[in-house]
Coordinates of C-alpha atoms in Angstrom, one line a residue:
X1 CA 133.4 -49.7 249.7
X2 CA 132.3 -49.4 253.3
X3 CA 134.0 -52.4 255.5
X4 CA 131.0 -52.9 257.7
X5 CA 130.9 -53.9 261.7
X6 CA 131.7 -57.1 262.7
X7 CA 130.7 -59.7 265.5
X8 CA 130.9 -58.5 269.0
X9 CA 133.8 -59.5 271.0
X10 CA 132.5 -59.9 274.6
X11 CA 135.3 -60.2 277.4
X12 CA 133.9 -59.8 280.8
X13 CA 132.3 -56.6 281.1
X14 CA 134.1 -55.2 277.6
X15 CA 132.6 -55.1 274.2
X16 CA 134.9 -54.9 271.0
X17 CA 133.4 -54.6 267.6
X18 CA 135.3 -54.0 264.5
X19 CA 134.3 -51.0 262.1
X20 CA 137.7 -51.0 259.9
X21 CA 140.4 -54.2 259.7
X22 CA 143.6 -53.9 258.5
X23 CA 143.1 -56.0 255.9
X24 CA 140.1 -53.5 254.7
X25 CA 142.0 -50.9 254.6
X26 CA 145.6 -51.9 253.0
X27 CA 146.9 -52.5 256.8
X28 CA 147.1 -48.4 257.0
X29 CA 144.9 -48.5 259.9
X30 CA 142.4 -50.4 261.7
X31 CA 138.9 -49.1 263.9
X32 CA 137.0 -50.5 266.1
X33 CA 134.5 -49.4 269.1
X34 CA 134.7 -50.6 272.6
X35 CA 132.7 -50.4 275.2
X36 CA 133.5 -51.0 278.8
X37 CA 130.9 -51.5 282.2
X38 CA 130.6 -49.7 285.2
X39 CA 133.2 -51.1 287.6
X40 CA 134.4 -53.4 285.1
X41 CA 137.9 -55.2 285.0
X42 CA 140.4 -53.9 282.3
X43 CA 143.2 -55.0 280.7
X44 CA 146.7 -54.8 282.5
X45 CA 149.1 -51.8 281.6
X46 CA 150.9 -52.2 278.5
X47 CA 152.6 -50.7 275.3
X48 CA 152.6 -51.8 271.2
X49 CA 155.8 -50.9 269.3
X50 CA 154.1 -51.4 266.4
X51 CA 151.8 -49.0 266.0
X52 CA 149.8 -45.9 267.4
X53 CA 146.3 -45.9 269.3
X54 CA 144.1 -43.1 269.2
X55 CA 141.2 -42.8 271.2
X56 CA 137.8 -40.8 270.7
X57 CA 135.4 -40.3 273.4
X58 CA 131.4 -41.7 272.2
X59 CA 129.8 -41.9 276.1
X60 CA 130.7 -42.2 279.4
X61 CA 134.3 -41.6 280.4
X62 CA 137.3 -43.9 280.7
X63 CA 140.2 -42.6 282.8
X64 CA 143.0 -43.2 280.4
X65 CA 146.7 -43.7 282.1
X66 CA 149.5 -42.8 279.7
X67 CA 153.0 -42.3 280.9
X68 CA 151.7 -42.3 284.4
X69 CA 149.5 -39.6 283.6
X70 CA 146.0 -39.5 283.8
X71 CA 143.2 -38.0 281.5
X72 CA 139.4 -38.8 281.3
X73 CA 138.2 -39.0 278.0
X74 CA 134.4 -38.7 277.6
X75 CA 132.4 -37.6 274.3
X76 CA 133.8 -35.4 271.8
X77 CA 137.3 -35.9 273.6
X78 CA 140.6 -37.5 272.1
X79 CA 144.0 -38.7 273.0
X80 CA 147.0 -40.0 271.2
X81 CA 149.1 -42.7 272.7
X82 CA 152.4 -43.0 271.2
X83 CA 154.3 -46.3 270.2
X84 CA 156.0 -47.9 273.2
X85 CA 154.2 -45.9 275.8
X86 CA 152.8 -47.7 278.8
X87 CA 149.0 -47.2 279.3
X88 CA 145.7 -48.4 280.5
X89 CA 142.3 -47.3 281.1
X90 CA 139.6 -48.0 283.6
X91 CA 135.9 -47.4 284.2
X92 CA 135.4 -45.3 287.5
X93 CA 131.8 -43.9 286.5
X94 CA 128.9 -45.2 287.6
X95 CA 127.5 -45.8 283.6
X96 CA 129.7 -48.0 280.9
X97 CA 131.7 -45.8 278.9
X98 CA 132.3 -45.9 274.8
X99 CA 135.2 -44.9 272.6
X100 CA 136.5 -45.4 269.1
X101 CA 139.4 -46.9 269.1
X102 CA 141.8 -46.0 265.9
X103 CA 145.3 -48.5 265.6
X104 CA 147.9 -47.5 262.9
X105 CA 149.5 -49.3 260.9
X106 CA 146.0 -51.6 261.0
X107 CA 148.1 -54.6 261.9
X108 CA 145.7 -55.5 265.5
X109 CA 143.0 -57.1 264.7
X110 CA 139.6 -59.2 266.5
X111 CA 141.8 -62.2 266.5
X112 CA 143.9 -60.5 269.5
X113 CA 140.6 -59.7 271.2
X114 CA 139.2 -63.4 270.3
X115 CA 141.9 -65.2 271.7
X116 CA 141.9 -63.3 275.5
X117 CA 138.1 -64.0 275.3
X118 CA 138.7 -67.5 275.0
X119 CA 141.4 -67.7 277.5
X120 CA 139.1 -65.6 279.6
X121 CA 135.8 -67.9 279.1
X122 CA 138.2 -70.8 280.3
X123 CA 138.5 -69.4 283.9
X124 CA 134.7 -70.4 284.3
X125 CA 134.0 -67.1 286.1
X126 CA 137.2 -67.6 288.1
X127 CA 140.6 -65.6 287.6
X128 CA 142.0 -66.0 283.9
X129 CA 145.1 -67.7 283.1
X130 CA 147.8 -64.6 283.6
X131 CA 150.9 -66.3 281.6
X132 CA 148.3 -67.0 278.7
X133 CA 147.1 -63.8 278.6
X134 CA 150.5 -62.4 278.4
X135 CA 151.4 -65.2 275.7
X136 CA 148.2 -63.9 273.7
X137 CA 149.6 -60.4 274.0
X138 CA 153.0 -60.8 273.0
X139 CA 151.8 -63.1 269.9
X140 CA 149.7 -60.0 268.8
X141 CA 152.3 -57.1 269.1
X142 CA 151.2 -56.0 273.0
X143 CA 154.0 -56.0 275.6
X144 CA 152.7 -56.4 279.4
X145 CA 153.8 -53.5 281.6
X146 CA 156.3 -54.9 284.2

């Protein structure tokens, strides 16, 4: 039985929306689409012990860090990034950029993604609370790269 998209996750200038939860799928794996702006600010460097993220390019191109290395990732392109490898991606292109997103086990969900929106909206437009950001992470399997 198809799982179905849910609600848009908005944080800043990135767009998260679930296609496959954990809990749809057993917790074998978890899928969800993300789109990030022109310019827009990303999410610090960091690793998940608990699973494996693999990304596949839909449009634009995010420069993906992984290990210190780089590689852009546009449509039709893919990328592994192990457990407990450092990583982050950014937006360099003058268009917003889309990927697939594919977590496994399927144990992150939009409640990770919920709760740095809210910490996020508090700021009022001005910098976000670092140490709760960081808090959100930890609680949700994500260790901050020192």
């Amino acid at each position: 039985m198809p799982a179905g998209k849910s609600e848009e996750i908005h944080i800043g200038g990135l767009t998260i929306q679930f296609l496959i939860q954990g809990a749809d799928s057993g917790s074998s794996v978890a899928v969800f689409e993300f789109e990030v702006a022109a310019g827009a600010n990303v999410p610090i460097g960091h690793s998940h012990d608990g699973y494996e993220e693999t990304i596949y390019g839909l449009k634009g191109v995010l420069t993906f860090t992984v290990d210190r290395k780089k590689a852009d990732i546009g449509p039709g392109d893919a990328l592994c990034i192990p457990r407990g490898v450092v990583h982050r991606f950014d937006n360099f292109g003058q268009v917003g950029a889309k990927v697939l997103a594919i977590v496994s086990p399927g144990i992150l969900g939009p409640d990770y993604f919920r709760e740095v929106a809210a910490v996020v909206k508090a700021a009022a437009g001005g910098p976000p609370n670092v140490a709760a950001i960081v808090a959100v992470m930890r609680r949700h399997g994500l260790t901050p790269a020192p």
